[in-house]
mmCIF file of C-alpha atoms and ligand atoms in Angstrom:
data_model
loop_
_atom_site.group_PDB
_atom_site.id
_atom_site.type_symbol
_atom_site.label_atom_id
_atom_site.label_comp_id
_atom_site.label_asym_id
_atom_site.label_seq_id
_atom_site.Cartn_x
_atom_site.Cartn_y
_atom_site.Cartn_z
ATOM 1 C CA MET A 11 -37.543 3.003 6.813
ATOM 2 C CA ARG A 12 -37.420 0.913 9.658
ATOM 3 C CA ARG A 13 -39.182 -2.204 8.314
ATOM 4 C CA LEU A 14 -36.144 -3.297 6.253
ATOM 5 C CA ARG A 15 -33.863 -3.038 9.367
ATOM 6 C CA ARG A 16 -35.896 -5.070 11.646
ATOM 7 C CA THR A 17 -33.807 -8.223 11.686
ATOM 8 C CA PRO A 18 -30.182 -9.372 10.845
ATOM 9 C CA ALA A 19 -31.570 -11.257 7.789
ATOM 10 C CA PHE A 20 -33.354 -8.274 6.225
ATOM 11 C CA ARG A 21 -30.240 -6.057 6.973
ATOM 12 C CA ARG A 22 -28.034 -8.662 5.041
ATOM 13 C CA LEU A 23 -30.526 -8.721 2.174
ATOM 14 C CA VAL A 24 -30.607 -5.083 1.411
ATOM 15 C CA ALA A 25 -26.861 -4.238 2.328
ATOM 16 C CA GLU A 26 -25.329 -2.197 -0.364
ATOM 17 C CA ALA A 27 -21.637 -2.468 0.219
ATOM 18 C CA ARG A 28 -20.380 -5.939 1.209
ATOM 19 C CA LEU A 29 -17.023 -6.201 2.228
ATOM 20 C CA SER A 30 -15.341 -9.495 1.072
ATOM 21 C CA VAL A 31 -11.929 -11.172 1.725
ATOM 22 C CA ASP A 32 -11.570 -11.034 -2.001
ATOM 23 C CA ASP A 33 -11.290 -7.127 -1.750
ATOM 24 C CA LEU A 34 -8.083 -7.366 0.521
ATOM 25 C CA VAL A 35 -4.411 -6.984 0.117
ATOM 26 C CA ALA A 36 -2.034 -7.525 3.096
ATOM 27 C CA PRO A 37 0.825 -5.077 3.369
ATOM 28 C CA LEU A 38 3.854 -6.906 4.633
ATOM 29 C CA PHE A 39 7.566 -5.925 5.500
ATOM 30 C CA VAL A 40 10.514 -8.102 5.199
ATOM 31 C CA ARG A 41 13.792 -7.014 6.717
ATOM 32 C CA GLU A 42 17.536 -8.061 5.763
ATOM 33 C CA GLY A 43 19.756 -9.367 8.366
ATOM 34 C CA ILE A 44 17.656 -10.580 10.886
ATOM 35 C CA THR A 45 16.983 -14.087 12.333
ATOM 36 C CA GLU A 46 13.631 -13.397 14.136
ATOM 37 C CA ALA A 47 10.596 -11.359 13.206
ATOM 38 C CA GLN A 48 10.705 -8.022 15.028
ATOM 39 C CA PRO A 49 7.679 -6.348 16.365
ATOM 40 C CA ILE A 50 6.950 -2.764 15.424
ATOM 41 C CA SER A 51 5.848 -0.848 18.502
ATOM 42 C CA SER A 52 3.462 1.676 16.599
ATOM 43 C CA LEU A 53 1.871 -1.059 14.541
ATOM 44 C CA PRO A 54 0.716 -3.578 17.028
ATOM 45 C CA GLY A 55 0.148 -7.109 15.517
ATOM 46 C CA VAL A 56 2.405 -6.164 12.369
ATOM 47 C CA VAL A 57 6.083 -7.109 12.189
ATOM 48 C CA GLN A 58 9.257 -6.904 10.187
ATOM 49 C CA HIS A 59 9.602 -10.378 8.904
ATOM 50 C CA THR A 60 12.496 -12.485 8.036
ATOM 51 C CA ARG A 61 12.405 -14.377 4.667
ATOM 52 C CA GLU A 62 11.252 -17.378 6.386
ATOM 53 C CA SER A 63 8.648 -15.955 8.759
ATOM 54 C CA LEU A 64 7.365 -13.895 5.673
ATOM 55 C CA ARG A 65 7.014 -17.220 3.782
ATOM 56 C CA LYS A 66 4.886 -18.771 6.746
ATOM 57 C CA GLU A 67 2.767 -15.516 6.883
ATOM 58 C CA VAL A 68 1.759 -15.475 3.342
ATOM 59 C CA ALA A 69 0.848 -19.111 3.182
ATOM 60 C CA HIS A 70 -1.258 -18.458 6.186
ATOM 61 C CA LEU A 71 -2.707 -15.636 4.300
ATOM 62 C CA ALA A 72 -3.589 -17.678 1.227
ATOM 63 C CA GLY A 73 -5.034 -20.400 3.470
ATOM 64 C CA VAL A 74 -7.603 -18.123 5.039
ATOM 65 C CA GLY A 75 -8.454 -16.680 1.451
ATOM 66 C CA VAL A 76 -6.554 -13.379 1.028
ATOM 67 C CA PRO A 77 -5.806 -12.913 -2.602
ATOM 68 C CA ALA A 78 -2.891 -10.548 -2.613
ATOM 69 C CA VAL A 79 0.104 -9.143 -0.763
ATOM 70 C CA ILE A 80 2.138 -6.090 -1.022
ATOM 71 C CA LEU A 81 5.826 -6.290 -0.008
ATOM 72 C CA PHE A 82 8.088 -3.496 1.545
ATOM 73 C CA GLY A 83 11.632 -4.132 1.913
ATOM 74 C CA VAL A 84 13.951 -2.929 4.788
ATOM 75 C CA PRO A 85 17.535 -3.281 3.394
ATOM 76 C CA ALA A 86 20.631 -3.783 5.775
ATOM 77 C CA THR A 87 22.479 -0.918 3.944
ATOM 78 C CA LYS A 88 21.088 2.289 2.473
ATOM 79 C CA ASP A 89 22.924 4.563 0.029
ATOM 80 C CA ALA A 90 22.287 7.880 -1.803
ATOM 81 C CA GLU A 91 20.645 6.261 -4.859
ATOM 82 C CA GLY A 92 18.710 3.436 -3.078
ATOM 83 C CA SER A 93 20.445 0.879 -4.974
ATOM 84 C CA GLN A 94 19.044 -1.940 -2.969
ATOM 85 C CA ALA A 95 15.885 -1.359 -4.585
ATOM 86 C CA TRP A 96 17.136 -2.921 -7.896
ATOM 87 C CA ALA A 97 19.974 -5.148 -6.796
ATOM 88 C CA PRO A 98 18.992 -8.761 -7.988
ATOM 89 C CA ASP A 99 19.929 -9.859 -4.354
ATOM 90 C CA GLY A 100 17.937 -7.005 -2.685
ATOM 91 C CA ILE A 101 15.844 -8.338 0.079
ATOM 92 C CA VAL A 102 12.383 -7.843 -1.876
ATOM 93 C CA GLN A 103 13.612 -9.577 -4.983
ATOM 94 C CA LEU A 104 14.837 -12.387 -2.711
ATOM 95 C CA ALA A 105 11.452 -12.445 -0.979
ATOM 96 C CA LEU A 106 9.600 -12.336 -4.094
ATOM 97 C CA GLY A 107 11.475 -15.419 -5.479
ATOM 98 C CA ASP A 108 10.696 -17.187 -2.035
ATOM 99 C CA LEU A 109 6.891 -16.558 -2.365
ATOM 100 C CA ARG A 110 6.579 -17.080 -6.070
ATOM 101 C CA GLY A 111 7.957 -20.736 -5.141
ATOM 102 C CA GLU A 112 5.705 -20.969 -2.213
ATOM 103 C CA VAL A 113 2.252 -19.739 -3.591
ATOM 104 C CA GLY A 114 2.635 -20.074 -7.278
ATOM 105 C CA ASP A 115 0.042 -18.215 -8.904
ATOM 106 C CA SER A 116 -2.654 -18.697 -6.132
ATOM 107 C CA MET A 117 -1.740 -15.213 -4.731
ATOM 108 C CA VAL A 118 -1.074 -11.959 -6.394
ATOM 109 C CA LEU A 119 2.447 -10.755 -5.482
ATOM 110 C CA MET A 120 2.739 -6.838 -5.512
ATOM 111 C CA ALA A 121 5.645 -5.109 -4.701
ATOM 112 C CA ASP A 122 5.817 -1.296 -3.693
ATOM 113 C CA LEU A 123 8.192 0.588 -5.898
ATOM 114 C CA CYS A 124 9.973 3.418 -4.299
ATOM 115 C CA LEU A 125 13.273 4.448 -3.148
ATOM 116 C CA ASP A 126 12.564 5.897 0.466
ATOM 117 C CA GLU A 127 13.309 2.553 2.224
ATOM 118 C CA TYR A 128 16.642 2.377 0.293
ATOM 119 C CA THR A 129 18.066 5.822 0.516
ATOM 120 C CA ASP A 130 20.141 6.919 3.481
ATOM 121 C CA HIS A 131 18.294 10.568 3.189
ATOM 122 C CA GLY A 132 14.906 8.973 3.364
ATOM 123 C CA HIS A 133 13.453 10.756 0.143
ATOM 124 C CA CYS A 134 11.597 8.805 -2.572
ATOM 125 C CA GLY A 135 14.039 9.702 -5.087
ATOM 126 C CA VAL A 136 17.685 10.930 -5.766
ATOM 127 C CA LEU A 137 18.611 14.394 -4.763
ATOM 128 C CA ARG A 138 19.951 17.315 -6.808
ATOM 129 C CA PRO A 139 22.735 19.507 -5.527
ATOM 130 C CA ASP A 140 20.180 21.963 -4.230
ATOM 131 C CA GLY A 141 18.357 18.971 -2.107
ATOM 132 C CA ASP A 142 15.358 18.853 -4.026
ATOM 133 C CA VAL A 143 14.328 15.586 -5.550
ATOM 134 C CA ASP A 144 15.479 14.992 -9.240
ATOM 135 C CA ASN A 145 12.120 13.946 -10.835
ATOM 136 C CA ASP A 146 13.659 12.304 -14.243
ATOM 137 C CA ALA A 147 16.690 10.770 -12.808
ATOM 138 C CA THR A 148 14.472 9.236 -10.169
ATOM 139 C CA ILE A 149 12.088 7.769 -12.576
ATOM 140 C CA ALA A 150 15.175 6.033 -14.420
ATOM 141 C CA LEU A 151 15.807 4.260 -11.175
ATOM 142 C CA TYR A 152 12.318 3.315 -10.845
ATOM 143 C CA ALA A 153 12.352 1.594 -14.089
ATOM 144 C CA ARG A 154 15.494 -0.332 -12.940
ATOM 145 C CA ALA A 155 13.711 -1.365 -9.724
ATOM 146 C CA ALA A 156 10.327 -2.494 -11.833
ATOM 147 C CA LEU A 157 12.471 -4.564 -13.893
ATOM 148 C CA ALA A 158 14.195 -6.219 -10.940
ATOM 149 C CA GLN A 159 10.955 -6.766 -9.219
ATOM 150 C CA ALA A 160 9.288 -8.310 -12.413
ATOM 151 C CA ALA A 161 12.452 -10.546 -12.819
ATOM 152 C CA ALA A 162 12.193 -11.790 -9.215
ATOM 153 C CA GLY A 163 8.345 -12.746 -9.825
ATOM 154 C CA ALA A 164 6.297 -9.833 -8.992
ATOM 155 C CA ASP A 165 2.824 -9.893 -10.517
ATOM 156 C CA VAL A 166 2.341 -6.104 -9.858
ATOM 157 C CA VAL A 167 4.709 -3.268 -9.491
ATOM 158 C CA ALA A 168 3.258 -0.352 -7.358
ATOM 159 C CA PRO A 169 4.964 2.757 -7.867
ATOM 160 C CA SER A 170 4.411 5.032 -4.893
ATOM 161 C CA GLY A 171 6.764 7.849 -5.273
ATOM 162 C CA MET A 172 4.769 10.401 -6.986
ATOM 163 C CA MET A 173 7.328 11.560 -9.632
ATOM 164 C CA ASP A 174 5.837 13.032 -12.835
ATOM 165 C CA GLY A 175 6.034 10.518 -15.706
ATOM 166 C CA GLN A 176 6.732 7.433 -13.438
ATOM 167 C CA VAL A 177 4.124 5.255 -14.868
ATOM 168 C CA ALA A 178 5.168 5.927 -18.492
ATOM 169 C CA ALA A 179 8.863 5.053 -17.799
ATOM 170 C CA ILE A 180 8.144 1.873 -15.894
ATOM 171 C CA ARG A 181 5.543 0.700 -18.552
ATOM 172 C CA ALA A 182 8.340 1.431 -21.268
ATOM 173 C CA ALA A 183 10.969 -0.482 -19.364
ATOM 174 C CA LEU A 184 8.755 -3.431 -18.595
ATOM 175 C CA ASP A 185 7.471 -3.801 -22.090
ATOM 176 C CA GLY A 186 10.885 -3.315 -23.557
ATOM 177 C CA HIS A 187 12.256 -6.159 -21.594
ATOM 178 C CA GLY A 188 9.597 -8.798 -22.185
ATOM 179 C CA PHE A 189 7.526 -8.214 -18.957
ATOM 180 C CA ASP A 190 4.386 -7.262 -20.964
ATOM 181 C CA ASP A 191 2.222 -9.029 -18.328
ATOM 182 C CA THR A 192 3.512 -7.192 -15.322
ATOM 183 C CA VAL A 193 0.687 -5.007 -13.868
ATOM 184 C CA ILE A 194 1.286 -1.422 -12.747
ATOM 185 C CA LEU A 195 -0.901 -0.388 -9.835
ATOM 186 C CA ALA A 196 -0.168 3.378 -9.635
ATOM 187 C CA TYR A 197 -0.415 5.264 -6.363
ATOM 188 C CA ALA A 198 -2.071 8.011 -8.405
ATOM 189 C CA ALA A 199 -3.577 10.250 -5.713
ATOM 190 C CA LYS A 200 -1.117 9.729 -2.753
ATOM 191 C CA TYR A 201 -1.243 12.728 -0.360
ATOM 192 C CA ALA A 202 1.526 14.025 1.811
ATOM 193 C CA SER A 203 -0.228 12.912 4.852
ATOM 194 C CA ALA A 204 0.834 12.738 8.615
ATOM 195 C CA LEU A 205 -0.804 9.374 8.680
ATOM 196 C CA TYR A 206 2.260 7.554 7.359
ATOM 197 C CA GLY A 207 4.095 7.906 10.803
ATOM 198 C CA PRO A 208 4.095 4.321 11.980
ATOM 199 C CA PHE A 209 4.986 3.024 8.584
ATOM 200 C CA ARG A 210 8.352 4.970 8.710
ATOM 201 C CA ASP A 211 9.001 3.196 12.003
ATOM 202 C CA ALA A 212 8.193 -0.289 10.074
ATOM 203 C CA VAL A 213 10.763 0.693 7.520
ATOM 204 C CA ASP A 214 13.149 2.526 9.593
ATOM 205 C CA VAL A 215 12.913 5.895 7.436
ATOM 206 C CA THR A 216 13.674 9.136 8.578
ATOM 207 C CA ILE A 217 13.772 11.940 6.142
ATOM 208 C CA ALA A 218 17.008 13.922 6.518
ATOM 209 C CA GLY A 219 17.033 17.307 8.040
ATOM 210 C CA GLY A 220 13.381 16.831 9.152
ATOM 211 C CA GLY A 221 12.293 17.378 5.618
ATOM 212 C CA ASP A 222 8.975 16.049 4.180
ATOM 213 C CA ARG A 223 7.365 14.898 0.992
ATOM 214 C CA LYS A 224 5.080 17.872 0.273
ATOM 215 C CA GLY A 225 7.283 18.813 -3.029
ATOM 216 C CA TYR A 226 6.091 15.633 -4.560
ATOM 217 C CA GLN A 227 3.030 14.144 -2.686
ATOM 218 C CA GLN A 228 -0.265 15.818 -3.120
ATOM 219 C CA ASP A 229 -1.455 18.684 -0.932
ATOM 220 C CA TRP A 230 -4.384 17.390 1.032
ATOM 221 C CA HIS A 231 -6.278 20.560 0.609
ATOM 222 C CA ASN A 232 -6.916 19.690 -3.017
ATOM 223 C CA ARG A 233 -9.686 17.201 -4.300
ATOM 224 C CA ARG A 234 -9.903 17.931 -8.135
ATOM 225 C CA GLU A 235 -6.253 17.748 -8.637
ATOM 226 C CA ALA A 236 -6.523 13.839 -7.643
ATOM 227 C CA LEU A 237 -8.452 13.471 -10.914
ATOM 228 C CA ALA A 238 -5.712 15.143 -12.905
ATOM 229 C CA GLU A 239 -3.159 12.688 -11.360
ATOM 230 C CA VAL A 240 -5.438 9.821 -12.049
ATOM 231 C CA ALA A 241 -6.007 10.947 -15.656
ATOM 232 C CA LEU A 242 -2.292 11.004 -16.432
ATOM 233 C CA ASP A 243 -1.525 7.800 -14.805
ATOM 234 C CA VAL A 244 -4.207 5.797 -16.782
ATOM 235 C CA ALA A 245 -2.907 7.535 -19.907
ATOM 236 C CA GLU A 246 0.476 6.555 -19.158
ATOM 237 C CA GLY A 247 -0.624 2.963 -18.860
ATOM 238 C CA ALA A 248 -1.729 2.218 -15.302
ATOM 239 C CA ASP A 249 -3.797 -0.913 -15.028
ATOM 240 C CA MET A 250 -5.189 0.114 -11.652
ATOM 241 C CA VAL A 251 -5.037 3.369 -9.610
ATOM 242 C CA MET A 252 -4.698 3.995 -5.896
ATOM 243 C CA VAL A 253 -6.057 6.720 -3.570
ATOM 244 C CA LYS A 254 -3.900 6.950 -0.374
ATOM 245 C CA PRO A 255 -4.739 7.542 2.599
ATOM 246 C CA ALA A 256 -8.320 6.072 2.606
ATOM 247 C CA LEU A 257 -10.625 7.389 5.531
ATOM 248 C CA ALA A 258 -9.864 11.025 5.208
ATOM 249 C CA TYR A 259 -10.084 10.662 1.527
ATOM 250 C CA LEU A 260 -13.326 9.088 0.887
ATOM 251 C CA ASP A 261 -14.527 12.026 -1.234
ATOM 252 C CA VAL A 262 -11.456 11.463 -3.498
ATOM 253 C CA ILE A 263 -12.169 7.613 -3.729
ATOM 254 C CA ALA A 264 -15.811 8.321 -4.850
ATOM 255 C CA ASP A 265 -14.585 10.834 -7.511
ATOM 256 C CA VAL A 266 -12.170 8.530 -8.880
ATOM 257 C CA ARG A 267 -14.400 5.788 -8.978
ATOM 258 C CA ALA A 268 -16.927 7.868 -10.991
ATOM 259 C CA ALA A 269 -14.068 9.181 -13.277
ATOM 260 C CA VAL A 270 -12.249 6.020 -14.371
ATOM 261 C CA ASP A 271 -13.364 2.482 -15.364
ATOM 262 C CA VAL A 272 -10.050 0.918 -14.209
ATOM 263 C CA PRO A 273 -10.047 -0.976 -10.783
ATOM 264 C CA VAL A 274 -9.562 1.683 -8.018
ATOM 265 C CA ALA A 275 -7.501 0.511 -4.928
ATOM 266 C CA ALA A 276 -7.426 2.343 -1.652
ATOM 267 C CA TYR A 277 -4.691 2.370 1.098
ATOM 268 C CA HIS A 278 -6.009 2.101 4.626
ATOM 269 C CA VAL A 279 -2.492 3.295 5.866
ATOM 270 C CA SER A 280 -0.450 2.811 9.099
ATOM 271 C CA GLY A 281 -1.797 5.828 10.988
ATOM 272 C CA GLU A 282 -5.515 4.832 10.410
ATOM 273 C CA TYR A 283 -4.798 1.309 11.623
ATOM 274 C CA ALA A 284 -2.707 2.353 14.531
ATOM 275 C CA MET A 285 -5.453 4.886 15.802
ATOM 276 C CA VAL A 286 -8.031 2.034 16.009
ATOM 277 C CA LYS A 287 -5.535 -0.104 17.827
ATOM 278 C CA ALA A 288 -4.504 2.394 20.245
ATOM 279 C CA ALA A 289 -8.014 3.491 21.122
ATOM 280 C CA ALA A 290 -9.113 -0.193 21.508
ATOM 281 C CA GLU A 291 -6.141 -0.930 23.755
ATOM 282 C CA ARG A 292 -7.513 1.772 26.208
ATOM 283 C CA GLY A 293 -10.970 0.418 25.967
ATOM 284 C CA TRP A 294 -12.112 3.406 24.477
ATOM 285 C CA ILE A 295 -13.600 1.728 21.213
ATOM 286 C CA ASP A 296 -14.675 -1.873 20.147
ATOM 287 C CA GLY A 297 -11.439 -2.188 17.918
ATOM 288 C CA PRO A 298 -12.756 -5.193 15.744
ATOM 289 C CA ALA A 299 -16.121 -3.480 15.337
ATOM 290 C CA VAL A 300 -14.599 -0.180 14.153
ATOM 291 C CA ALA A 301 -12.248 -1.955 11.820
ATOM 292 C CA VAL A 302 -15.192 -3.563 10.035
ATOM 293 C CA GLU A 303 -17.013 -0.231 9.946
ATOM 294 C CA HIS A 304 -14.122 1.677 8.612
ATOM 295 C CA VAL A 305 -12.823 -0.880 5.894
ATOM 296 C CA THR A 306 -16.490 -1.420 4.774
ATOM 297 C CA ALA A 307 -16.720 2.726 4.451
ATOM 298 C CA ILE A 308 -13.749 2.447 2.054
ATOM 299 C CA LYS A 309 -15.438 -0.177 0.067
ATOM 300 C CA ARG A 310 -18.885 1.825 0.095
ATOM 301 C CA ALA A 311 -16.947 5.006 -1.088
ATOM 302 C CA GLY A 312 -16.209 2.874 -4.125
ATOM 303 C CA ALA A 313 -12.686 0.970 -3.712
ATOM 304 C CA ASP A 314 -12.591 -2.299 -5.473
ATOM 305 C CA VAL A 315 -9.272 -3.222 -3.777
ATOM 306 C CA ILE A 316 -8.420 -2.205 -0.147
ATOM 307 C CA LEU A 317 -4.756 -2.462 1.287
ATOM 308 C CA THR A 318 -5.003 -2.954 4.871
ATOM 309 C CA TYR A 319 -3.211 -3.926 8.125
ATOM 310 C CA PHE A 320 -6.381 -5.403 8.994
ATOM 311 C CA ALA A 321 -6.537 -7.923 6.269
ATOM 312 C CA ARG A 322 -5.566 -11.020 8.336
ATOM 313 C CA GLU A 323 -7.772 -10.177 11.151
ATOM 314 C CA LEU A 324 -10.710 -9.651 8.673
ATOM 315 C CA ALA A 325 -10.157 -12.823 6.878
ATOM 316 C CA GLU A 326 -9.787 -14.665 10.075
ATOM 317 C CA GLY A 327 -13.054 -14.099 11.418
ATOM 318 C CA LEU A 328 -14.204 -10.205 11.435
ATOM 319 C CA LEU A 329 -16.118 -10.522 8.303
ATOM 320 C CA GLY A 330 -18.057 -13.466 9.276
ATOM 321 C CA GLY A 331 -19.407 -11.466 12.269
HETATM 322 C C1 LIG B 5 6.655 4.849 0.048
HETATM 323 C C2 LIG B 5 5.514 4.583 0.774
HETATM 324 C C3 LIG B 5 4.938 5.277 2.046
HETATM 325 C C4 LIG B 5 3.839 4.275 2.395
HETATM 326 C C5 LIG B 5 3.529 3.349 1.465
HETATM 327 N N1 LIG B 5 4.599 3.510 0.270
HETATM 328 C C6 LIG B 5 5.542 6.007 2.839
HETATM 329 C C7 LIG B 5 5.388 7.384 2.605
HETATM 330 O O1 LIG B 5 5.196 7.915 1.371
HETATM 331 O O2 LIG B 5 6.073 8.100 3.252
HETATM 332 C C8 LIG B 5 2.846 4.473 3.597
HETATM 333 C C9 LIG B 5 1.919 3.274 4.025
HETATM 334 C C10 LIG B 5 1.481 3.389 5.329
HETATM 335 O O3 LIG B 5 1.407 4.392 6.030
HETATM 336 O O4 LIG B 5 0.835 2.330 5.784
HETATM 337 N N2 LIG B 5 7.295 3.800 -0.226
#
């Protein structure tokens, strides 16, 4: 076996999985009411952007060849329903308009579609009197948010709330309002993971009463269940499906890749990024080398599209090394 491993040229020639900048989506945060970008301590190198700094970052990403970004909003005010998620002047809608003007069709603009960044209780939907998330009332609000995002210029809406029937509700609303071209990237197999911690710092979300999302996101003991979720989303009209998180779920990515023919995305989430950064900061691992190894593993498992906070660093040079 060693003959084909002898030189870098041989290894390049026979490499099975090749990570390309074309595979990457950069997750970006935009916050209302700030005048300067704010660092996020648990996500070194990632910031909460102003509209202006976001515009510059996206122009830079376009310049280094990253084909897509996904936006998350941090509103100045939150309420029980999360109304800033569909307000025409909500922060993500304004940012989408800015970016559409900045990059035209040269980049794919995605918008995360959920309510947790916008609700004062931090859940991904509206609450019933008993405190549980009301599935059907919530998907009606997702449909409103999808229309607002599409009208503002999103190419792709990405529902991440794990409500039943969310993809069908969003597809029907989009088609009913002339947004036939708007793509749905469904967070189809999204697990109730402890790896989202730094993300919740990034969007200033605390779930009220120390609650969790285990009543709607998937239980990480389950593998086959992911295929049931994916099949439902594809049947409801998802154009692409996502597995999230990525590294602890490579088995799920491989299963999903084998089961469907639509593009499969994987989200290399905040905790996965933060662990690499923290260990590298202590000198315990070679951060850039681990970053390339991790993200390539996600590709090797079967992901066509990879959302990662390393997108910029990878595009700026890591992939050449
Ligand atoms: C929900 C959403 C979350 C993430 C992406 N979309 C948080 C959650 O489900 O609690 C997490 C992403 C990450 O950790 O990088 N809007």
